[in-house]
mmCIF file of C-alpha atoms in Angstrom:
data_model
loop_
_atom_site.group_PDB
_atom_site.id
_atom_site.type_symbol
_atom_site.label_atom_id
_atom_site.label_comp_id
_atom_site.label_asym_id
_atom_site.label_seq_id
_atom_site.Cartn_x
_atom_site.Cartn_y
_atom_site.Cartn_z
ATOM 1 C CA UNK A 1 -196.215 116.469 78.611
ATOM 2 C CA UNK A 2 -192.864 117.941 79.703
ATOM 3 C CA UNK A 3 -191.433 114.546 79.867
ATOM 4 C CA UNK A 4 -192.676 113.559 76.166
ATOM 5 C CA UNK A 5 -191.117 116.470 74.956
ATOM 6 C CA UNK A 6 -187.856 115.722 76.427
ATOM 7 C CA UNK A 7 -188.531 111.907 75.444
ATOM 8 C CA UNK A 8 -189.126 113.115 71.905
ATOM 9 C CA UNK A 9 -185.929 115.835 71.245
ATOM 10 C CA UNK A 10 -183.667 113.044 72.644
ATOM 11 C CA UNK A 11 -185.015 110.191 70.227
ATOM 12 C CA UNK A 12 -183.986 112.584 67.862
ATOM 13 C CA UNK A 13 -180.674 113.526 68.395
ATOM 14 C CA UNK A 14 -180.079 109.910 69.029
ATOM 15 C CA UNK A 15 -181.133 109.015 65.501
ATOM 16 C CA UNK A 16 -178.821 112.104 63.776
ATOM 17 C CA UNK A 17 -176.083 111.107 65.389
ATOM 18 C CA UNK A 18 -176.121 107.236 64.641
ATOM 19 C CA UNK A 19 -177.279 108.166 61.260
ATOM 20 C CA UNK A 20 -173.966 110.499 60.673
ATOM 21 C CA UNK A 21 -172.267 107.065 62.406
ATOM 22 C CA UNK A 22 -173.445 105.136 59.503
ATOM 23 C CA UNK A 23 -171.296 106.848 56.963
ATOM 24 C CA UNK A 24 -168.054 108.667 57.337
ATOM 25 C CA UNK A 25 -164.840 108.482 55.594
ATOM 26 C CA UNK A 26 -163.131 105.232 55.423
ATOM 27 C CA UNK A 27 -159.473 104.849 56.286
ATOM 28 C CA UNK A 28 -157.685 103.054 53.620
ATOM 29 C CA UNK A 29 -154.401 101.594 54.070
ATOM 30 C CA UNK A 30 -153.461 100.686 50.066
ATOM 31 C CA UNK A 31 -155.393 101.019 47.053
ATOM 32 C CA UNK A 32 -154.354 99.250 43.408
ATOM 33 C CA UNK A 33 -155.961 100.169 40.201
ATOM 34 C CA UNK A 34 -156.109 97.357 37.514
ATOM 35 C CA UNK A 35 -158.282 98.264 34.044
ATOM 36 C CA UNK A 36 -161.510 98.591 35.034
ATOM 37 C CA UNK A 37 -161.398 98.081 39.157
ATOM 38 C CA UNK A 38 -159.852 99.658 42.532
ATOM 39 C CA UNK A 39 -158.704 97.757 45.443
ATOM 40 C CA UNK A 40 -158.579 98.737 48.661
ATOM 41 C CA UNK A 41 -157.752 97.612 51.799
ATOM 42 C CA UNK A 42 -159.463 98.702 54.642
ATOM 43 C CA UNK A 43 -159.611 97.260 58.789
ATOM 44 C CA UNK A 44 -162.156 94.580 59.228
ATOM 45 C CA UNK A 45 -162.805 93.089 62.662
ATOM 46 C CA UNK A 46 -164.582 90.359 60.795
ATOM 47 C CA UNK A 47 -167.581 90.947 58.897
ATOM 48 C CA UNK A 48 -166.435 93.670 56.598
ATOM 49 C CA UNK A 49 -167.324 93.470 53.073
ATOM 50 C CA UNK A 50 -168.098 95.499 49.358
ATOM 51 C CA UNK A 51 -171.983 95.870 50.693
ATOM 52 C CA UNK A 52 -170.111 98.186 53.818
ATOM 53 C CA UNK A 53 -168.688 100.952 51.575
ATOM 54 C CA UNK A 54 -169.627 103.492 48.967
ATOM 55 C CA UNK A 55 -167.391 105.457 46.238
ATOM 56 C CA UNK A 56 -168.231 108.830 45.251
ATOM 57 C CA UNK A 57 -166.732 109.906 42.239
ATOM 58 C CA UNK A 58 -166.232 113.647 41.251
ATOM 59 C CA UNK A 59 -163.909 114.907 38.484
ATOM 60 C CA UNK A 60 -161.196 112.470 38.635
ATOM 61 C CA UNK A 61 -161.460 112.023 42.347
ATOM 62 C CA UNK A 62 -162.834 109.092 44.378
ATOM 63 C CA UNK A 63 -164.016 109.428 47.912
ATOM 64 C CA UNK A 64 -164.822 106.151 50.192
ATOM 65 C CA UNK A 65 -167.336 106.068 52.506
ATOM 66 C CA UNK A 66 -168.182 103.483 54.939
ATOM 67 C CA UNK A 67 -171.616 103.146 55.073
ATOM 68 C CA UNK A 68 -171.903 99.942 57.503
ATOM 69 C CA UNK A 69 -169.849 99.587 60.481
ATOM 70 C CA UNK A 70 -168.320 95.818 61.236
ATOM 71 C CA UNK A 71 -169.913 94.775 64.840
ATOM 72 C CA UNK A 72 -167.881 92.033 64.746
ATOM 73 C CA UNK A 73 -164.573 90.904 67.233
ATOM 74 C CA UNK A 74 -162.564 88.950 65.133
ATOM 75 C CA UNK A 75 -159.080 90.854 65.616
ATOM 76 C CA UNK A 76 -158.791 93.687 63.442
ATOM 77 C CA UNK A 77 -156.843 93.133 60.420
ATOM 78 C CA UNK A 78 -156.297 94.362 56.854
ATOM 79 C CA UNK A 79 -158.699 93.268 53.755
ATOM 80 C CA UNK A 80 -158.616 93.959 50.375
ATOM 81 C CA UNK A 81 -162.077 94.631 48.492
ATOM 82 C CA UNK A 82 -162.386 95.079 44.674
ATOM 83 C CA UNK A 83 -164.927 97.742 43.037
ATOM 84 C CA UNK A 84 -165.796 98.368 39.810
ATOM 85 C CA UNK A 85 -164.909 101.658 38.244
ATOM 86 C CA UNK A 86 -167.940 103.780 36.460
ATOM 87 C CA UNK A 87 -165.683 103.653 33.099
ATOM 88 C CA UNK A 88 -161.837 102.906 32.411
ATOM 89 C CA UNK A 89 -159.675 105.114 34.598
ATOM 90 C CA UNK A 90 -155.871 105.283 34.550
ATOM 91 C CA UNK A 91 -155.632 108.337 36.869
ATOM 92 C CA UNK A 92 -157.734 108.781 39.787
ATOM 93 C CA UNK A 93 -157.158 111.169 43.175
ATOM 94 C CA UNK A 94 -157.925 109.534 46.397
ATOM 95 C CA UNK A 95 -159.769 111.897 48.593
ATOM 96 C CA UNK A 96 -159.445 109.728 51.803
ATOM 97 C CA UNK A 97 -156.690 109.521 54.438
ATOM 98 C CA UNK A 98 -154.334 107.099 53.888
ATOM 99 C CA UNK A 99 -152.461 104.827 56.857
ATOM 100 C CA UNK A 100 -150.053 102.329 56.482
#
């Protein structure tokens, strides 16, 4: 019983912590607006794509998320991925860290 237990509370934190994994703020190295889209480029090590990444937007600010991590091992090297924007936006505040 003992050892279920233990079995049990570490299944658990194993889960939590690749769940919090799974999405976490995405380091973007240039963004571009252009009417209605953003670009961004991000690291990909080879099978990054739009599907991997979420914006939030709040009040004139965008936050991006990466929801999918890229188990690839190509290099890593810089892409650029286009999103639409929820409605035209000249002005927007990135909420990510930005590295060149």
């Amino acid at each position: 019983m003992k050892q279920l237990v233990v079995f049990v509370i570490s299944l658990v934190m194993m889960t939590s912590s690749s769940l919090a994994q799974t999405e976490k703020q995405a380091v973007i190295h240039g963004i571009e607006l252009d009417d209605n889209k953003v670009k961004i480029q991000v690291t990909s090590t080879g099978c990054t794509n739009n599907d991997a990444f979420e914006l939030r937007f709040k009040k004139g600010s965008m936050l991006v998320l990466r929801t999918k991590l890229d188990k690839c091992r190509r290099m890593p090297h810089k892409i650029w991925l286009s999103f639409e924007l929820p409605s035209k936006t000249t002005e927007l505040t990135l909420m990510n860290k930005l590295s060149l």
